[in-house]
């Protein structure tokens, strides 16, 4: 088939190994955003694109764009992120970028495309240094509204976020001007490792992503009464930890009853006074609940709240809830999900549709109203954000092929005016 003449999926794997050697060490990938190593990876990427008829732009938020002009101003975007967590894996983020570059090479080799094709490497997806994820994509998507908080952020060495950004040519006050980059975007595609065990468990290399989970994060405070561990009879205690413990187990049943991928996590409990000779007076519990369906997510939260009040009454203690953070589920474009599913079936023989637990840059782009889809490739043992992160080379190559197929179909769709 002519459209696949220039595609070399094995080149992507070789380039990822090359990047790993250049920007990693014995502990894993070290491309933390706003560092010299991250900058080196961007220079390396620039070199990879050098032979192509593309124009490079770094926008106001530090996102790196490579644009192949087409016959129309309508744009097909392919994206990923070069930054990693400290001691990260060799695939998270950069697989997306390098597969996109390979697809761009194939498209460029065929002459002027019907629509403009752009590859974007988003700045600071991971938020590893300052704790704020999706920096570049949220700025471009128009959902960055926390500049005042961002201004106050510092890293472990007390360097402020604005200062670190300035070292890399980014002015925080102007970051949202990157919004202009998405003015002509008609579709956004992102390939990513799954970072979970679902596809491996089904023995499938690839899956089409339905969207990203909505998240409800709460701090739950249980208030009881500190009392001597020796002199207080068991039936006279107001044990704050008992409420937290009951809820930590109850959320398993709530997730199981809700189903469809529901997950609930009690990520920590801090007890006071926290000494071996006292009943726990206060227990501060962290709860994270996720679902792709907004109504089911709301119901899970209501169930957990109801259960907590029941447990408080049983234990003679008080309970209060405080929302830490929440985000609604983000559903990807139906037409593009179908297209992604079909591209996977054609390439790998079988496909599966699944939600994404982690958030991704694609969620920000989708939130801004641009038709978006992600493709997942199997992760071995479901591991990510560690040097143990891995995917079989043959699955990576299959992923590049399927992603190229998706890009070809999406390009035709965008050229036809993205009919619903
Ligand atoms: Zn990632």
XYZ file of C-alpha atoms and ligand atoms in Angstrom:
421
model
C 0.000 0.000 0.000
C 1.399 3.331 -1.087
C 0.420 5.114 2.126
C 2.770 2.906 4.138
C 5.836 3.138 1.925
C 7.821 5.479 4.147
C 6.644 4.287 7.545
C 9.386 2.526 9.536
C 7.962 1.479 12.914
C 11.278 -0.125 13.922
C 12.896 3.298 13.561
C 10.631 4.580 16.351
C 11.837 1.848 18.705
C 15.480 2.564 17.799
C 14.973 6.298 18.371
C 13.379 5.710 21.761
C 16.425 3.627 22.751
C 18.660 6.434 21.521
C 16.724 8.973 23.605
C 16.947 6.700 26.627
C 20.729 6.549 26.280
C 20.937 10.332 25.866
C 18.610 11.425 28.690
C 18.462 8.493 31.097
C 20.766 6.823 33.581
C 20.849 3.603 35.635
C 17.774 4.794 37.538
C 15.666 5.535 34.457
C 14.596 8.537 32.375
C 15.537 11.975 33.762
C 13.713 14.337 31.411
C 12.001 16.359 34.128
C 10.441 19.464 32.567
C 12.298 22.793 32.931
C 15.696 21.106 33.358
C 18.781 20.894 31.150
C 18.125 17.208 30.396
C 14.597 18.033 29.195
C 16.056 20.812 27.039
C 18.540 18.306 25.596
C 15.639 16.030 24.626
C 13.959 18.958 22.853
C 17.133 19.708 20.913
C 17.385 16.053 20.000
C 13.786 16.124 18.770
C 14.589 19.240 16.733
C 17.390 17.267 15.076
C 15.022 14.391 14.261
C 12.648 16.788 12.491
C 15.448 18.671 10.709
C 15.191 16.773 7.427
C 11.450 17.333 7.111
C 9.682 20.225 5.337
C 8.315 21.449 8.676
C 8.481 24.673 10.643
C 9.308 24.575 14.341
C 7.630 26.890 16.851
C 7.919 27.080 20.631
C 4.765 28.737 21.913
C 4.227 30.989 24.952
C 3.726 27.992 27.256
C 6.876 26.214 26.080
C 5.079 23.676 23.862
C 7.202 22.577 20.899
C 5.369 22.404 17.550
C 6.400 21.026 14.154
C 4.086 22.114 11.352
C 3.784 20.492 7.917
C 1.678 22.911 5.842
C -1.143 21.318 3.867
C -3.546 22.423 1.152
C -5.992 23.569 3.827
C -5.620 25.554 7.057
C -7.585 22.871 8.882
C -5.199 21.023 11.152
C -4.687 17.456 12.278
C -2.673 17.405 15.528
C -0.565 14.515 16.834
C 0.784 14.959 20.348
C 2.790 13.716 23.286
C 5.289 14.940 25.864
C 9.068 14.640 26.090
C 9.173 15.288 29.839
C 9.300 12.375 32.279
C 9.086 11.882 36.018
C 12.478 11.477 37.791
C 13.649 7.862 37.406
C 10.900 7.397 34.822
C 10.336 4.864 32.065
C 11.558 4.928 28.470
C 8.095 5.191 26.871
C 5.749 7.439 28.845
C 5.190 10.526 26.712
C 8.088 10.188 24.277
C 6.575 7.152 22.519
C 3.666 9.425 21.594
C 5.998 12.097 20.188
C 8.267 9.729 18.274
C 5.370 7.747 16.765
C 3.882 11.086 15.690
C 7.201 12.071 14.089
C 7.291 8.761 12.196
C 3.743 9.380 10.926
C 4.747 12.930 9.954
C 7.660 11.510 7.920
C 5.284 9.172 6.082
C 2.846 11.984 5.325
C 5.613 14.384 4.223
C 7.046 11.726 1.897
C 3.758 11.667 0.009
C 3.865 15.387 -0.831
C 1.644 18.232 0.366
C -1.127 16.755 2.547
C -4.760 17.860 2.104
C -4.756 19.396 5.594
C -2.013 20.884 7.745
C -0.415 18.316 10.044
C 1.251 19.343 13.306
C 3.198 17.383 15.910
C 3.221 18.897 19.390
C 5.387 18.024 22.359
C 3.493 19.492 25.330
C 5.542 21.176 28.058
C 5.496 19.676 31.560
C 2.792 17.022 31.317
C 4.023 15.294 34.465
C 4.307 18.255 36.846
C 7.147 16.337 38.501
C 9.157 19.360 39.671
C 6.406 21.754 40.797
C 3.445 19.418 41.342
C 1.269 20.939 38.602
C 0.503 18.469 35.777
C -0.592 19.256 32.201
C 0.999 22.722 32.205
C 1.447 23.307 28.473
C -1.721 21.578 27.307
C -3.937 23.353 29.847
C -2.456 26.711 28.810
C -3.136 26.002 25.130
C -6.572 24.529 25.820
C -7.669 27.577 27.788
C -8.271 25.760 31.069
C -5.292 27.248 32.949
C -6.927 29.514 35.512
C -4.538 29.065 38.446
C -1.763 31.526 37.528
C -1.851 33.065 41.021
C -1.199 29.659 42.599
C 1.378 28.785 39.941
C 3.306 31.953 40.777
C 3.726 30.710 44.376
C 4.961 27.213 43.500
C 8.547 26.310 44.329
C 10.640 23.186 43.788
C 12.633 21.322 46.450
C 15.508 23.811 46.098
C 13.132 26.757 46.657
C 13.372 27.858 43.014
C 10.063 29.401 41.961
C 8.091 28.130 38.977
C 8.198 31.537 37.196
C 12.003 31.626 37.564
C 12.409 28.079 36.257
C 10.120 28.853 33.327
C 12.032 32.050 32.541
C 15.251 30.042 32.253
C 13.578 28.199 29.392
C 12.172 31.302 27.741
C 8.640 31.070 29.120
C 6.863 34.011 30.771
C 4.100 32.646 33.033
C 2.028 35.799 32.527
C 1.889 35.116 28.793
C 1.513 31.300 28.860
C -2.191 31.338 28.013
C -1.414 33.172 24.771
C -0.518 29.691 23.491
C -4.293 29.356 23.069
C -3.835 30.675 19.524
C -2.093 27.389 18.620
C -5.388 25.490 18.701
C -7.372 27.988 16.609
C -7.418 25.781 13.491
C -7.231 22.352 15.163
C -9.836 19.949 13.792
C -8.684 16.712 15.425
C -6.149 15.617 18.042
C -4.659 12.107 18.263
C -2.391 10.731 20.987
C -0.762 7.330 21.321
C 0.269 6.325 24.850
C 1.285 3.292 26.851
C -1.656 2.031 28.905
C 0.195 2.295 32.264
C -2.198 -0.358 33.592
C -2.694 -4.142 33.321
C -5.985 -4.375 31.353
C -4.706 -4.994 27.799
C -2.005 -7.413 28.975
C -4.654 -9.297 30.945
C -6.737 -9.645 27.770
C -3.655 -10.539 25.712
C -4.328 -7.618 23.353
C -1.598 -5.267 22.091
C -3.787 -2.195 21.490
C -6.955 -0.489 22.674
C -9.117 2.537 21.774
C -9.556 4.927 24.682
C -13.104 6.063 25.461
C -12.087 8.997 27.622
C -10.518 9.841 30.929
C -12.080 9.114 34.288
C -13.802 11.787 36.317
C -12.150 12.137 39.713
C -13.510 13.035 43.173
C -10.837 13.599 45.815
C -11.792 14.221 49.443
C -10.227 14.619 52.850
C -12.409 12.927 55.462
C -11.900 13.868 59.095
C -13.038 11.471 61.784
C -13.235 12.975 65.280
C -13.321 10.758 68.366
C -11.826 11.039 71.841
C -8.257 10.338 72.904
C -8.291 7.964 75.886
C -5.806 5.781 77.740
C -5.169 2.470 76.008
C -5.067 0.664 79.353
C -7.881 2.200 81.352
C -10.605 2.644 78.711
C -12.898 -0.392 78.291
C -13.550 -1.447 74.691
C -17.231 -0.483 74.833
C -16.469 3.051 76.074
C -14.212 4.147 73.236
C -14.753 6.789 70.574
C -12.104 5.497 68.179
C -11.659 7.750 65.142
C -9.526 5.149 63.352
C -12.387 2.621 63.493
C -14.480 4.854 61.219
C -11.622 5.302 58.741
C -10.907 1.559 58.769
C -14.526 0.638 58.080
C -14.700 3.125 55.201
C -11.399 1.906 53.722
C -12.974 -1.549 53.376
C -16.453 -0.316 52.357
C -15.137 1.549 49.301
C -14.042 -1.777 47.811
C -17.672 -2.921 47.790
C -18.849 0.434 46.484
C -16.434 0.187 43.526
C -17.381 -3.437 42.911
C -21.140 -2.723 42.989
C -20.727 0.264 40.652
C -18.574 -1.654 38.163
C -17.640 -0.492 34.625
C -14.071 0.182 35.722
C -14.962 2.033 38.946
C -12.018 2.527 41.300
C -11.874 3.870 44.872
C -8.669 4.344 46.851
C -8.063 5.352 50.424
C -4.525 6.594 49.895
C -3.665 7.418 53.474
C -4.831 7.899 57.052
C -3.048 10.171 59.522
C -3.890 9.503 63.169
C -3.541 11.808 66.191
C -2.184 11.601 68.780
C -0.665 8.651 66.944
C 0.933 7.000 69.944
C 0.692 3.378 70.996
C -0.894 4.155 74.381
C -3.895 6.172 73.170
C -7.165 5.600 71.377
C -7.109 7.653 68.144
C -8.745 11.059 68.593
C -8.682 12.256 64.981
C -8.092 10.334 61.790
C -7.625 12.248 58.547
C -8.383 9.986 55.633
C -7.736 10.581 51.920
C -10.181 9.221 49.356
C -9.885 9.152 45.556
C -12.836 7.903 43.473
C -12.875 7.602 39.677
C -15.384 6.687 36.984
C -15.977 7.417 33.312
C -19.697 8.035 33.931
C -20.491 11.286 35.771
C -23.732 9.961 37.299
C -22.042 6.808 38.568
C -19.175 8.844 39.998
C -21.662 11.059 41.857
C -23.497 7.974 43.134
C -20.227 6.415 44.382
C -19.460 9.593 46.293
C -22.963 9.697 47.798
C -22.672 6.039 48.828
C -19.330 6.633 50.519
C -20.716 9.657 52.364
C -23.771 7.687 53.484
C -21.605 4.818 54.687
C -19.327 7.214 56.589
C -22.290 8.644 58.504
C -23.447 5.125 59.372
C -19.973 4.195 60.637
C -19.719 7.427 62.640
C -23.013 6.621 64.383
C -21.883 3.036 65.071
C -18.620 4.232 66.613
C -19.993 7.281 68.440
C -17.679 9.617 66.538
C -18.096 12.538 64.103
C -17.235 12.671 60.441
C -16.778 15.593 58.045
C -15.895 15.779 54.365
C -13.833 18.317 52.465
C -13.319 18.222 48.692
C -9.642 18.489 47.738
C -10.033 18.361 43.964
C -12.399 17.070 41.326
C -12.661 16.859 37.557
C -15.540 15.673 35.416
C -15.150 12.635 33.144
C -13.934 13.614 29.695
C -15.364 11.547 26.854
C -13.413 11.400 23.623
C -15.031 12.014 20.231
C -17.308 9.109 19.266
C -16.429 9.201 15.584
C -12.685 9.209 16.340
C -13.057 6.395 18.898
C -14.765 4.298 16.183
C -11.983 5.218 13.759
C -9.322 4.271 16.304
C -11.044 0.966 17.032
C -11.205 0.165 13.299
C -7.535 1.094 12.749
C -6.550 -1.275 15.576
C -8.728 -4.117 14.232
C -7.206 -3.728 10.773
C -3.657 -3.693 12.128
C -3.753 -6.083 15.073
C -6.807 -8.221 14.313
C -8.642 -7.382 17.532
C -9.360 -4.287 19.579
C -10.803 -3.311 22.934
C -12.368 -0.076 24.145
C -11.264 1.060 27.573
C -11.257 4.165 29.754
C -8.088 5.857 30.984
C -7.535 6.110 34.731
C -4.694 8.645 34.487
C -5.291 12.091 33.006
C -3.425 12.995 29.823
C -2.787 16.070 27.668
C -5.522 14.664 25.400
C -8.063 15.337 28.165
C -7.206 19.039 28.130
C -7.424 19.225 24.336
C -10.735 17.359 24.367
C -12.087 19.642 27.088
C -11.470 22.625 24.828
C -13.902 21.166 22.285
C -11.487 19.697 19.737
C -12.435 16.165 18.573
C -9.884 13.939 20.312
C -8.994 10.281 20.757
C -6.170 8.282 22.328
C -4.796 4.868 21.432
C -3.277 2.682 24.147
C -0.544 0.104 23.670
C -0.106 -2.661 26.213
C 2.162 -2.059 29.222
C 4.023 -5.055 30.627
C 2.947 -5.792 34.227
C 1.017 -2.523 34.110
C 4.082 -0.662 35.360
C 4.852 2.988 34.624
C 6.645 5.952 36.210
C 9.526 3.569 36.974
C 12.524 2.328 35.011
C 10.730 -1.056 34.943
C 8.155 0.414 32.540
C 8.218 -1.671 29.360
C 6.331 -2.764 26.243
C 7.327 -5.500 23.804
C 9.110 -4.020 20.731
C 6.714 -5.861 18.405
C 3.785 -4.207 20.188
C 5.441 -0.810 19.874
C 5.873 -1.356 16.146
C 2.268 -2.486 15.823
C 1.237 0.646 17.706
C 3.092 2.923 15.292
C 1.436 1.141 12.374
C -2.059 1.374 13.853
C -1.502 4.997 14.864
C -0.423 5.787 11.298
C -3.583 4.133 10.004
C -5.675 6.202 12.414
C -3.859 9.384 11.366
C -4.514 8.616 7.672
C -8.229 8.065 8.315
C -8.494 11.126 10.551
C -6.755 13.247 7.918
C -9.371 12.240 5.336
C -12.114 12.994 7.864
C -10.684 16.436 8.640
C -10.215 17.155 4.911
C -13.901 16.356 4.359
C -14.847 18.861 7.050
C -15.021 16.374 9.958
C -18.627 15.265 9.212
C -20.331 13.894 12.324
Zn 2.382 10.405 29.702
